[in-house]
Coordinates of N, CA and C in Angstrom, one line a residue:
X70 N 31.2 5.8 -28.9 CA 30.7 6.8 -27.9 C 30.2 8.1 -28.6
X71 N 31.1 8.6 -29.9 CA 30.4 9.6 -30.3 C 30.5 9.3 -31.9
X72 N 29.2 9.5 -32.3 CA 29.3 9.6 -33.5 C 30.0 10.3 -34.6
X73 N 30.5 10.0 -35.8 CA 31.3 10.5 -36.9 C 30.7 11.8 -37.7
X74 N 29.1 11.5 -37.4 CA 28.7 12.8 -38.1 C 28.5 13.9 -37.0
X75 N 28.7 13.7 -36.0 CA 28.8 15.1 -34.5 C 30.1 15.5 -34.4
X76 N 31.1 15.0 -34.6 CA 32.3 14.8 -34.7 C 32.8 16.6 -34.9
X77 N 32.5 17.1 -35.9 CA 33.0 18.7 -36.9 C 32.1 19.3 -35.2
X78 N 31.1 19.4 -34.6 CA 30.2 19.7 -33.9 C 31.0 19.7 -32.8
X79 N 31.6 18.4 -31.6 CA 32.7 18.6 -30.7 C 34.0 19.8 -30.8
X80 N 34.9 19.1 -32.3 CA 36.0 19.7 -32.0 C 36.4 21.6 -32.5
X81 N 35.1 21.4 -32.7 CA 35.3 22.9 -33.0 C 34.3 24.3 -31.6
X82 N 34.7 23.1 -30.4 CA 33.7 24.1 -29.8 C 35.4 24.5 -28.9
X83 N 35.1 25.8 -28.5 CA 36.0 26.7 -27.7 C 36.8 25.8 -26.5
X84 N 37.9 26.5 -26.2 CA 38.6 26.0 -25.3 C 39.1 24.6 -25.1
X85 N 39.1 23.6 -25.9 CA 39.6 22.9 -25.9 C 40.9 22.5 -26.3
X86 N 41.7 21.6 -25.5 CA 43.1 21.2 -25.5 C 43.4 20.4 -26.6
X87 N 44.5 20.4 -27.2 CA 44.9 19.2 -28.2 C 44.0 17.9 -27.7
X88 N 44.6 17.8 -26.6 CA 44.3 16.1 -26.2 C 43.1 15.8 -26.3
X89 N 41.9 17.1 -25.8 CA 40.8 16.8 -25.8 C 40.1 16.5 -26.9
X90 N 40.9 17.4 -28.2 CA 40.3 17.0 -29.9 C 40.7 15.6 -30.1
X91 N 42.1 15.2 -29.8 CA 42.1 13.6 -30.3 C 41.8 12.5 -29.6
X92 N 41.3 13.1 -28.4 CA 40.0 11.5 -27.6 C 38.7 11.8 -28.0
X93 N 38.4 12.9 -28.6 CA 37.0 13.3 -29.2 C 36.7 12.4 -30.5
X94 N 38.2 12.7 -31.5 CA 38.4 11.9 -32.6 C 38.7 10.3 -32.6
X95 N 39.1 9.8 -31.0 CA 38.9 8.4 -31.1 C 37.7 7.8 -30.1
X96 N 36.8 8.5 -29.8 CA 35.3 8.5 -29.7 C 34.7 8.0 -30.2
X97 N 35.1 8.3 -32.1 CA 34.1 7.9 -33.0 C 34.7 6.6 -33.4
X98 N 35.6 6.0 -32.9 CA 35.9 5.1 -33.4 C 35.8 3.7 -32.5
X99 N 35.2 2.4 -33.1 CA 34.6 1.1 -31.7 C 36.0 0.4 -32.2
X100 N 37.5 0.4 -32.6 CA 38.1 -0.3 -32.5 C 39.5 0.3 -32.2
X101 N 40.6 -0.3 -31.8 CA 41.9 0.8 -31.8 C 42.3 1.0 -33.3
X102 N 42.9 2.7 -33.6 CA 43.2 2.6 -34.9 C 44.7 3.4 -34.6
X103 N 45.2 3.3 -36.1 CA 46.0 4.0 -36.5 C 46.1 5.6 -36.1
X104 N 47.6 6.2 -36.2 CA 47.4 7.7 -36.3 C 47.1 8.5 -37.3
X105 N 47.2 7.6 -38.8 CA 47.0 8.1 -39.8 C 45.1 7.9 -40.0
X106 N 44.8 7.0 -39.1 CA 43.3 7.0 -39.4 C 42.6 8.2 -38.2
X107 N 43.4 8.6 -37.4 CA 43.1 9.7 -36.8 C 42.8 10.7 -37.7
X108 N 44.1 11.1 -38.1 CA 44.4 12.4 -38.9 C 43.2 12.2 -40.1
X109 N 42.5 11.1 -40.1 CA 41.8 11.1 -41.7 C 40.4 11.6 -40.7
X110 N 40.1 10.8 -40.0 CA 39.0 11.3 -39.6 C 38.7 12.6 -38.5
X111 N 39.6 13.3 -38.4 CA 39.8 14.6 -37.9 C 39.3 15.8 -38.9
X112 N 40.3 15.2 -40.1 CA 39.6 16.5 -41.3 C 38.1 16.0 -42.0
X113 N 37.9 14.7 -41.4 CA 36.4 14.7 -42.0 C 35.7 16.0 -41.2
X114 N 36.0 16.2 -39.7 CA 35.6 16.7 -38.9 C 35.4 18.6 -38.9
X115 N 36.7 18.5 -39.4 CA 37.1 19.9 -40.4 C 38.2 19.7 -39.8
X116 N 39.1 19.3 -39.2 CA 40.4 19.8 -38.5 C 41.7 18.8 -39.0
X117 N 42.6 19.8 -39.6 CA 43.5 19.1 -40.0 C 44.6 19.0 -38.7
X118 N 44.9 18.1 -38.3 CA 46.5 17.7 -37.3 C 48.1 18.0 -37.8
X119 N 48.1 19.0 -37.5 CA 49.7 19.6 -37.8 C 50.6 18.3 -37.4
X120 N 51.5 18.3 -38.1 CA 52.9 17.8 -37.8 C 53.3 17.7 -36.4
X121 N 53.5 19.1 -35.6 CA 54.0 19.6 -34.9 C 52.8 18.9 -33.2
X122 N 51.9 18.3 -33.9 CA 50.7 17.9 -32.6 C 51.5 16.5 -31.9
X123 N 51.8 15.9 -33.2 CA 52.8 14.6 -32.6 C 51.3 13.9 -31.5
X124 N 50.6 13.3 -32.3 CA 49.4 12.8 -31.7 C 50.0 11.4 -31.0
X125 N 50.6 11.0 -31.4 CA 51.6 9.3 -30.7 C 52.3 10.3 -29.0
X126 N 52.5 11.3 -29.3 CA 53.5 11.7 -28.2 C 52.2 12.6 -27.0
X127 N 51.1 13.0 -27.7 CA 50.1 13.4 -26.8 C 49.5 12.6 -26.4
X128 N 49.0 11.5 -27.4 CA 48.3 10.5 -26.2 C 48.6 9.2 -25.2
X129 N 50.2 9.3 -25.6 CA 51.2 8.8 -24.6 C 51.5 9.5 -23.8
X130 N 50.8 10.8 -23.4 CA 51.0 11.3 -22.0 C 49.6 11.6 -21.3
X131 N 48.4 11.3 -21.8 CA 47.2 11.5 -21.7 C 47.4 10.8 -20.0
X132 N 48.0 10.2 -19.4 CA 47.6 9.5 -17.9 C 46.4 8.7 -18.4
X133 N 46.7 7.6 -19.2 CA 45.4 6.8 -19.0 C 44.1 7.3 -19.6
X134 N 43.9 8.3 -19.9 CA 42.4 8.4 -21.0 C 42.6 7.8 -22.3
X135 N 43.7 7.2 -22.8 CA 44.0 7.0 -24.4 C 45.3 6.2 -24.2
X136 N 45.3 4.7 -24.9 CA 46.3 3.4 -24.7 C 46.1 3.3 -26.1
X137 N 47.8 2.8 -26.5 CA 48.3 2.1 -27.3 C 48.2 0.1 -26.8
X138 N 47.5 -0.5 -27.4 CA 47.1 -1.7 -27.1 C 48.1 -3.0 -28.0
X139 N 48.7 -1.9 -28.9 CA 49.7 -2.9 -29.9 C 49.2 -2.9 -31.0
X140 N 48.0 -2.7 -31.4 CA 47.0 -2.7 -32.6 C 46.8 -1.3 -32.7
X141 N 46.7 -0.3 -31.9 CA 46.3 1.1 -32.3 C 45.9 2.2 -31.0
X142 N 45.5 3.2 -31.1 CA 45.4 3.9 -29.9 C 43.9 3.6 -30.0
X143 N 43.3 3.6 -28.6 CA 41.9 3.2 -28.4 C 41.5 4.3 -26.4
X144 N 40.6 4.8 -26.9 CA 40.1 5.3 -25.7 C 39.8 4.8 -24.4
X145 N 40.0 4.8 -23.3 CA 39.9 4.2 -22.1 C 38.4 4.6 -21.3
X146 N 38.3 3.5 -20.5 CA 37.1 3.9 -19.9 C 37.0 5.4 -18.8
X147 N 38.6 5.7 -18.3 CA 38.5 7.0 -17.8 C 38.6 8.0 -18.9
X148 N 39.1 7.5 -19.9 CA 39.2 8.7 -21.5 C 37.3 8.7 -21.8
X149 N 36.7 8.0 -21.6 CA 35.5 8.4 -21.9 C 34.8 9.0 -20.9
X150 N 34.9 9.1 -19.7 CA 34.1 9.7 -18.6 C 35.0 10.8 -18.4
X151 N 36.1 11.3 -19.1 CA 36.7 12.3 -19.1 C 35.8 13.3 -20.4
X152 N 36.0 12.8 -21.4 CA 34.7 13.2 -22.3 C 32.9 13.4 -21.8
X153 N 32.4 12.3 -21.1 CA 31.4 12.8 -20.8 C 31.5 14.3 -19.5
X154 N 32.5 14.2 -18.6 CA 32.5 15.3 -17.8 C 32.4 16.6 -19.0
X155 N 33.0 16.6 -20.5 CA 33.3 17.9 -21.1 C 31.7 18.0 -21.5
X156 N 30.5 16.9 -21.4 CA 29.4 17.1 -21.9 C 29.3 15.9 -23.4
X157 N 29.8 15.2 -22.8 CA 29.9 14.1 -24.3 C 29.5 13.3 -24.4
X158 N 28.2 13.0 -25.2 CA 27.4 12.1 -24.6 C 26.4 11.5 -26.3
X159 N 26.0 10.1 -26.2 CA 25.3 9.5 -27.4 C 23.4 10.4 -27.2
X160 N 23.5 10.8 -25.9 CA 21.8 11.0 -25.4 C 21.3 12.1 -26.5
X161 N 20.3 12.1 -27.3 CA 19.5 13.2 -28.1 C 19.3 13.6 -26.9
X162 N 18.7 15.5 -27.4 CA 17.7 16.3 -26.0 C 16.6 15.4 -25.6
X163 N 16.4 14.6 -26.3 CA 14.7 14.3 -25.4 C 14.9 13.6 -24.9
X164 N 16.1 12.4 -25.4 CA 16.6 11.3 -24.4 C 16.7 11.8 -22.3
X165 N 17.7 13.2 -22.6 CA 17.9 13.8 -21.6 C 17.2 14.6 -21.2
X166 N 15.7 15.0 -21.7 CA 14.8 15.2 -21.0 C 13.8 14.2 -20.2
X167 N 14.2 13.2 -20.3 CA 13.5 11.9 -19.7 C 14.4 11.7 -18.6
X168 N 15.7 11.6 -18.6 CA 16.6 11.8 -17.4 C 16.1 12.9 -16.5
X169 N 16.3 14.1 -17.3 CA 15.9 15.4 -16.0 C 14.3 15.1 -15.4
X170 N 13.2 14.5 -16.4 CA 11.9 14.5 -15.6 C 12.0 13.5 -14.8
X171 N 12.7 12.1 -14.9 CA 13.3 11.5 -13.8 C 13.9 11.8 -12.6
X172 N 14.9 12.7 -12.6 CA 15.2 13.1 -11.7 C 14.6 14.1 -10.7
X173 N 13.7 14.8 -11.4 CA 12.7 16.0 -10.6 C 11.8 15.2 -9.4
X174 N 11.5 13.6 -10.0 CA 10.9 12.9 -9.0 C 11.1 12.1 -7.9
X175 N 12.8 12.1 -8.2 CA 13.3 12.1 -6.7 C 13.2 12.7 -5.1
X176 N 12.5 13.5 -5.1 CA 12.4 13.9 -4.2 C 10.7 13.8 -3.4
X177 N 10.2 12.9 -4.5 CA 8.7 12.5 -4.2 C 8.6 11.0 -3.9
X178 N 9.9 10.4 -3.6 CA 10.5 9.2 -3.8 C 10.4 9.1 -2.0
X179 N 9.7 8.9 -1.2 CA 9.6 9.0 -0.1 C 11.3 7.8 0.6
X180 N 11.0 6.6 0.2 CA 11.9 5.8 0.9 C 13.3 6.0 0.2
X181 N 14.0 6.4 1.1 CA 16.1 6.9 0.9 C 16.2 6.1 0.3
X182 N 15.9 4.5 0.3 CA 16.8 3.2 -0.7 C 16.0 3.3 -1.9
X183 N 15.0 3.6 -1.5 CA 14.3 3.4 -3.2 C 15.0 4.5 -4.3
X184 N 15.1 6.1 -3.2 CA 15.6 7.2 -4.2 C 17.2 7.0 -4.5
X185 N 17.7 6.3 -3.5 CA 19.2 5.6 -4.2 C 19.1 4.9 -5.5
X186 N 18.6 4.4 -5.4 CA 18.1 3.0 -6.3 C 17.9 3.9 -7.9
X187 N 16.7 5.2 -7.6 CA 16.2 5.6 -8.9 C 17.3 6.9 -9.5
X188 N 18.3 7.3 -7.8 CA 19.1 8.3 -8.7 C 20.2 7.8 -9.3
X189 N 20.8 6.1 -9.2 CA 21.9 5.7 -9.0 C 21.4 5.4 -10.8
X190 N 19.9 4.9 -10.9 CA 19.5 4.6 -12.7 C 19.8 5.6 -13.5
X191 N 19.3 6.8 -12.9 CA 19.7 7.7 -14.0 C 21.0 8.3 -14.4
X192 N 21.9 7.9 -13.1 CA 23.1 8.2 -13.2 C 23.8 7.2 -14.3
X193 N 23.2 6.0 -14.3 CA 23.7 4.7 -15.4 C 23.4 5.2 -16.4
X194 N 22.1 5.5 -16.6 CA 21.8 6.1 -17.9 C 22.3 7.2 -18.7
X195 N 22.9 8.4 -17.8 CA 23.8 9.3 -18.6 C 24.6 9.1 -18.7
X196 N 25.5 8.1 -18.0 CA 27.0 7.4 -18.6 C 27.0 6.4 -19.4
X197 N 26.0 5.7 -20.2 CA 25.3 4.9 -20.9 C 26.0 3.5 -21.1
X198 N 25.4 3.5 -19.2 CA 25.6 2.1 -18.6 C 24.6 1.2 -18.8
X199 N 23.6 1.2 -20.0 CA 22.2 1.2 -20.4 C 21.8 -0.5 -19.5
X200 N 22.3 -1.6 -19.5 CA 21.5 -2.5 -18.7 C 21.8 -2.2 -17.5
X201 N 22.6 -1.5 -16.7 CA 22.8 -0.9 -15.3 C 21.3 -0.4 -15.1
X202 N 21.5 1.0 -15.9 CA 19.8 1.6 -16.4 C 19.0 1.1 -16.0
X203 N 18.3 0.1 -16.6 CA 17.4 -1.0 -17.0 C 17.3 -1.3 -15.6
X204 N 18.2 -2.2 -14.5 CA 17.8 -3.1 -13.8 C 17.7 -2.7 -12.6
X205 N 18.1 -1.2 -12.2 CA 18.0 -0.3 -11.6 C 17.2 0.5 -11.4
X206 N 16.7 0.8 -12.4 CA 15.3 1.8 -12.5 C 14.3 0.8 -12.3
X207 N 14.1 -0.3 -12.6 CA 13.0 -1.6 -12.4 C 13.2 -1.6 -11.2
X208 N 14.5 -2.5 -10.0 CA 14.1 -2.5 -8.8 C 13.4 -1.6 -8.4
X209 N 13.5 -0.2 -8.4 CA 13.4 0.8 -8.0 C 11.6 1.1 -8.1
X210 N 11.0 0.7 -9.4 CA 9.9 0.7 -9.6 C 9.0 0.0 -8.9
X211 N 10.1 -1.1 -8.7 CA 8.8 -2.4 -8.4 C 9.0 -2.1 -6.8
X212 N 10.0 -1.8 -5.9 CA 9.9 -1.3 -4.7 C 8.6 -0.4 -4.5
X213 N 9.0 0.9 -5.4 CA 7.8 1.5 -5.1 C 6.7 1.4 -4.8
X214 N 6.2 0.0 -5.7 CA 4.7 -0.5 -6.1 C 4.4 -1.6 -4.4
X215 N 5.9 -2.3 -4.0 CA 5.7 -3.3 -3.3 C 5.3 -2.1 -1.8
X216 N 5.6 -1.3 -1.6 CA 6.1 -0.2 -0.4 C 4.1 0.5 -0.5
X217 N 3.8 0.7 -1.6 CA 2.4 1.2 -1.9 C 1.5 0.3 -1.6
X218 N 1.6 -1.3 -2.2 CA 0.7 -2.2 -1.5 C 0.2 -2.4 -0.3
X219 N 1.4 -2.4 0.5 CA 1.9 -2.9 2.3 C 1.1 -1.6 2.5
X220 N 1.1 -0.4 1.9 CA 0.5 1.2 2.9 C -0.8 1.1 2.6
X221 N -1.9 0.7 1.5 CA -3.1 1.0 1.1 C -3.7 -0.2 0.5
X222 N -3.2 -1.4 0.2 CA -3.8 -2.6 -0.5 C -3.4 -4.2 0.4
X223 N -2.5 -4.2 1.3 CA -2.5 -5.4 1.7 C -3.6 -6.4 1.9
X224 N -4.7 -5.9 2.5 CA -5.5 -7.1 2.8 C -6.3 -7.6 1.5
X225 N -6.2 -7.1 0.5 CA -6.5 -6.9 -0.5 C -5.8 -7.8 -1.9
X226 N -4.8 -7.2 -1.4 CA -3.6 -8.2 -2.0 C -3.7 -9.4 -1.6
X227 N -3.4 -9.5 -0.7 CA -3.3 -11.3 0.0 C -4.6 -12.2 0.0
X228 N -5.8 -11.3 -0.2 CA -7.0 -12.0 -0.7 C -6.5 -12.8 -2.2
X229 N -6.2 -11.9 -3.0 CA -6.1 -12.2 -4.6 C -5.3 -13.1 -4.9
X230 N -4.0 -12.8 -4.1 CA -2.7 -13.8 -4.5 C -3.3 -15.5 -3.7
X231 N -4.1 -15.2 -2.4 CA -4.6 -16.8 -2.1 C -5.6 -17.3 -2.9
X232 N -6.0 -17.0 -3.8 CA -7.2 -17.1 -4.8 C -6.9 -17.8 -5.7
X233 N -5.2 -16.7 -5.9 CA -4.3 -17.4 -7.3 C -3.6 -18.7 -6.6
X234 N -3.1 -18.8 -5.6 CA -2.6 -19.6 -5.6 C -2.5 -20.0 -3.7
X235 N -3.3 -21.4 -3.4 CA -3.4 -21.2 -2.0 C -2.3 -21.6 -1.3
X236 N -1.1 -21.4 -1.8 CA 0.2 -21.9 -0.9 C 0.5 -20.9 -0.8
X237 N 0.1 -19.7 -0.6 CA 0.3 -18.2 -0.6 C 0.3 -17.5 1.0
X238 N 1.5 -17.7 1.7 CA 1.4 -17.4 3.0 C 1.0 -15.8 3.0
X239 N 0.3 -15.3 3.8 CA -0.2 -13.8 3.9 C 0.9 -12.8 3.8
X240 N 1.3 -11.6 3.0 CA 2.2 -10.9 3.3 C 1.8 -9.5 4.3
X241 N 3.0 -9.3 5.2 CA 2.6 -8.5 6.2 C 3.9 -6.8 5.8
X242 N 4.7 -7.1 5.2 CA 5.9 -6.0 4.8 C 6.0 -6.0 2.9
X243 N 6.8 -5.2 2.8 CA 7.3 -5.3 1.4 C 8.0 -6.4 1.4
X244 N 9.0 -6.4 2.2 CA 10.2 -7.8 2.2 C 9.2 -9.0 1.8
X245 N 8.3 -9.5 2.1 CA 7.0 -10.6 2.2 C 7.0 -10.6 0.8
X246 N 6.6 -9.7 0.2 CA 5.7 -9.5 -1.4 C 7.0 -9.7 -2.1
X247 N 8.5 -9.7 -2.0 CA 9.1 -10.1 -2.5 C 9.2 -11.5 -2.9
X248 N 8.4 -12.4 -2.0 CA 8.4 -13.9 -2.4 C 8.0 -14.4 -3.6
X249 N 7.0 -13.0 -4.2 CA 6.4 -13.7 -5.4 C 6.7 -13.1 -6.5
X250 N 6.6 -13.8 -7.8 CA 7.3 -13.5 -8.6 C 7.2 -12.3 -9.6
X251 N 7.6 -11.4 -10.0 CA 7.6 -10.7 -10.3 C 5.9 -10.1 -11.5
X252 N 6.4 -11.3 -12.1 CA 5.2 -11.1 -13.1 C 4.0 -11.3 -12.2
X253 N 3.9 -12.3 -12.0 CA 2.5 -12.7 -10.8 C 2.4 -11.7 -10.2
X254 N 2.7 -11.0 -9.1 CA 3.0 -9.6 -8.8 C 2.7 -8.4 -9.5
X255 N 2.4 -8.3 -11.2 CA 1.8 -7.6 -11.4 C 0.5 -8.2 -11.8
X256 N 0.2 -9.3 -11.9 CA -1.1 -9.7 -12.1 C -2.0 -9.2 -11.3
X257 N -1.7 -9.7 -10.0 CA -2.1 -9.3 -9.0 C -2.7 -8.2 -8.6
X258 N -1.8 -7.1 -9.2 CA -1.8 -5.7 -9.3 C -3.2 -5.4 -9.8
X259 N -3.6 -5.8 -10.8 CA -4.4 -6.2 -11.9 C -6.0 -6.2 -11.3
X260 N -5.4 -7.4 -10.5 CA -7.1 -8.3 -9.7 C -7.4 -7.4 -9.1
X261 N -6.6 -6.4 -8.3 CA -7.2 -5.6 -7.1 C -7.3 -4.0 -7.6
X262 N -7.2 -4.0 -9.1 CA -7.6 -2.4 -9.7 C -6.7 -1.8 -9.6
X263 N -5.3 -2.0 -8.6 CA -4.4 -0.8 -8.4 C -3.7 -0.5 -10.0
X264 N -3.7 -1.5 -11.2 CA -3.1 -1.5 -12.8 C -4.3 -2.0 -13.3
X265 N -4.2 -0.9 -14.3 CA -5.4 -1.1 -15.6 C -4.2 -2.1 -16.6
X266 N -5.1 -3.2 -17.8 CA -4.6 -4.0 -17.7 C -3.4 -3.2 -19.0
X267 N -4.1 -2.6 -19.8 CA -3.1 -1.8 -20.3 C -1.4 -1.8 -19.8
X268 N -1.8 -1.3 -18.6 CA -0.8 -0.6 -18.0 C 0.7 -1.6 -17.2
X269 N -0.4 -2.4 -17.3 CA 0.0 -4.3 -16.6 C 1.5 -4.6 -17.9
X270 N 0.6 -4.3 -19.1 CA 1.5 -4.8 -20.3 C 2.5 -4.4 -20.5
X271 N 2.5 -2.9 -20.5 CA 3.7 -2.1 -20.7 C 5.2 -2.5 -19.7
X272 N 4.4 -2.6 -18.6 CA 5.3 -3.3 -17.0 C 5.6 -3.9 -17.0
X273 N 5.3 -5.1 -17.8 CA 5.2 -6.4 -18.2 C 6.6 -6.6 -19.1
X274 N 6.3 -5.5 -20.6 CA 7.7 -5.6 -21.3 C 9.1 -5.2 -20.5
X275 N 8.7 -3.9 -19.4 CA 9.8 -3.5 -18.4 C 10.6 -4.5 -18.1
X276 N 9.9 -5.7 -17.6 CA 10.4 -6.8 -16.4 C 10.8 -7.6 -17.6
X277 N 10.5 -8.1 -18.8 CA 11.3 -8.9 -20.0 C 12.3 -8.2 -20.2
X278 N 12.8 -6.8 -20.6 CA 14.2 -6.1 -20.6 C 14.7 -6.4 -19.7
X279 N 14.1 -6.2 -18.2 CA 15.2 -6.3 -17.2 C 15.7 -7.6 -16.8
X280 N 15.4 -8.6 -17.4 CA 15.6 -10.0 -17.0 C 16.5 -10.1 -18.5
X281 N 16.5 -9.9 -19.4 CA 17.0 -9.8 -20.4 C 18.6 -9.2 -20.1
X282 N 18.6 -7.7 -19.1 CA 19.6 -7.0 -19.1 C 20.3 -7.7 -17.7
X283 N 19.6 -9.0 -17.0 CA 20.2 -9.0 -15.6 C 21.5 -10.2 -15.6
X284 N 21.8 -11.0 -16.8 CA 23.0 -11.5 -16.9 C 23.4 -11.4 -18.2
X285 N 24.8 -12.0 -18.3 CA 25.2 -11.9 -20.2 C 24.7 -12.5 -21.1
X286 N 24.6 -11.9 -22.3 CA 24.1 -12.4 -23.2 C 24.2 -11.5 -24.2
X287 N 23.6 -11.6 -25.2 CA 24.0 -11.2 -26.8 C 22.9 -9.4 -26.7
X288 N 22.0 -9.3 -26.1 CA 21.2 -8.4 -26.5 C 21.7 -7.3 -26.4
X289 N 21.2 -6.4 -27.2 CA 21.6 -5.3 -27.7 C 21.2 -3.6 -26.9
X290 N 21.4 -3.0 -26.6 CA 20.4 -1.9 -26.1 C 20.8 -0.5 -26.8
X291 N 20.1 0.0 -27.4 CA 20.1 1.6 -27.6 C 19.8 3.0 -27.0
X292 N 20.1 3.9 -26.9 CA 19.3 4.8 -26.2 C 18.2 4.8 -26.2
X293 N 17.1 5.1 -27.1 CA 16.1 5.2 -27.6 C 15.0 4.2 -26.9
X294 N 15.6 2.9 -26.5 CA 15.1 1.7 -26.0 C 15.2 2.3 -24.6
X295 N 16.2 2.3 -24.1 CA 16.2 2.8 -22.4 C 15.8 4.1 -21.8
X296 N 15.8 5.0 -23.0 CA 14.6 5.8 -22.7 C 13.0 5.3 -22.3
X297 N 12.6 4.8 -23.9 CA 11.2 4.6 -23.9 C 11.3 3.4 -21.9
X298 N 12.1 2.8 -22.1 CA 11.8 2.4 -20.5 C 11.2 2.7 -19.5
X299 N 12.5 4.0 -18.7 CA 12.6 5.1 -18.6 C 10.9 5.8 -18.3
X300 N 10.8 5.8 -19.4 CA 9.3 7.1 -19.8 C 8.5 6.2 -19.2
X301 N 8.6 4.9 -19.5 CA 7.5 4.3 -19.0 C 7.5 4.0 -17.8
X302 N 8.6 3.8 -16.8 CA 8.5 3.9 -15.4 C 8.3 4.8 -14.8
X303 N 8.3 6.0 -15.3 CA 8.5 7.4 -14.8 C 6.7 7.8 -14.6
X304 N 6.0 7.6 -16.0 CA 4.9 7.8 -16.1 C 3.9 7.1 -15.5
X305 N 4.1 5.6 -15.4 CA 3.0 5.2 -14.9 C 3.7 4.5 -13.9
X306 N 4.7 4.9 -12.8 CA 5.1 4.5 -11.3 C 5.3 5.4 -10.7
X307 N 6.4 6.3 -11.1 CA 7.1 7.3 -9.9 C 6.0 8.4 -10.1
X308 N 5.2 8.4 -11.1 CA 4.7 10.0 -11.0 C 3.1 9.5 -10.5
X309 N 2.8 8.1 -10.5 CA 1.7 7.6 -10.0 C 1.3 7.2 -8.6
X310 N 2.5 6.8 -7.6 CA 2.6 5.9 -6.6 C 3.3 7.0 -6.0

């Protein structure tokens, strides 16, 4: 959750409680460790742990932000949203300037479920719930796009999609345009000018992440990735449609 070299940067900012320096210090760490590997990586930090801190007896009273597992003390998922409430977080500023220009466009977000949908992403995103992120902010996009069709492109649409394919019953709502598949759906988009094809592509990688991020599997995600997402939905949907 937090990096080893930010580490000196947390524990030395004001007002903080013992407890809050040694869930900062097992932040940096992805496995349960030792108290002696506390205390080691604390003075990497600059801060040496007195005797008298009794780190085994503080975070055995923490209520659940910090467990002894049998192997070592390891952070909890409320010990980490306890940290992000102090501001603790993997996001660079620009990462979280993608969040805040996201969020400015909530309120241009005409339909309530859609702006649930795009505030509930960015909320995943700053808790760095990153495929939450991902498949959240896509519904949310592609609503947009289906909600914009039905208002200014339907007859239009349903010309194209029976062209592509004549088993194509006419759509008369958004719920309708849901029948087709996603990708087709932006093709579509395509045939009737509403997406330059450019723009088709980019949309295109969106919907492979988010199918990527919509059951388990091995893949990986970083900030930097769910941003660029992010940027890319922001730019060429919410601030377009």
């Amino acid at each position: 959750m937090l990096k080893p070299d930010d580490l000196r940067t947390w524990l030395h900012q004001k007002n903080l409680r013992q407890l809050d320096k040694l869930l900062l210090v097992l932040a940096t760490f992805d496995a349960p460790c030792a108290v002696k590997d506390i205390r080691s990586r604390a003075l990497e930090g600059g801060l040496r742990i007195k005797d008298s801190w009794n780190p085994s007896g503080t975070l055995s009273k923490s209520n659940g932000l910090a467990i002894h597992d049998g192997n070592g003390w390891t952070l909890t998922e409320v010990g980490k949203q306890h940290l992000r409430n102090l501001g603790v977080q993997q996001l660079s500023p620009a990462a979280i300037q993608v969040a805040n220009d996201l969020r400015a466009e909530l309120p241009s977000i005409a339909d309530p479920d859609t702006r649930a949908f795009a505030e509930e992403a960015i909320k995943c995103y700053e808790a760095e719930l990153y495929r939450s992120a991902i498949v959240m902010s896509w519904l949310a996009a592609v609503d947009v796009l289906q909600k914009h069709v039905v208002a200014y492109h339907l007859t239009a649409f349903n010309s194209a999609a029976l062209a592509a394919d004549v088993r194509w019953k006419p759509a008369k709502t958004a719920d309708d345009l849901g029948r087709m598949k996603e990708g087709d759906f932006l093709d579509r988009l395509v045939n009737i000018s509403v997406l330059q094809k450019n723009v088709k592509t980019e949309l295109r990688n969106c919907l492979d992440r988010r199918n990527g991020c919509g059951h388990p599997n091995s893949l990986k995600l970083g900030t930097n990735t769910v941003a660029h997402h992010l940027e890319v939905l922001l730019l060429n949907v919410f601030k377009v449609f």
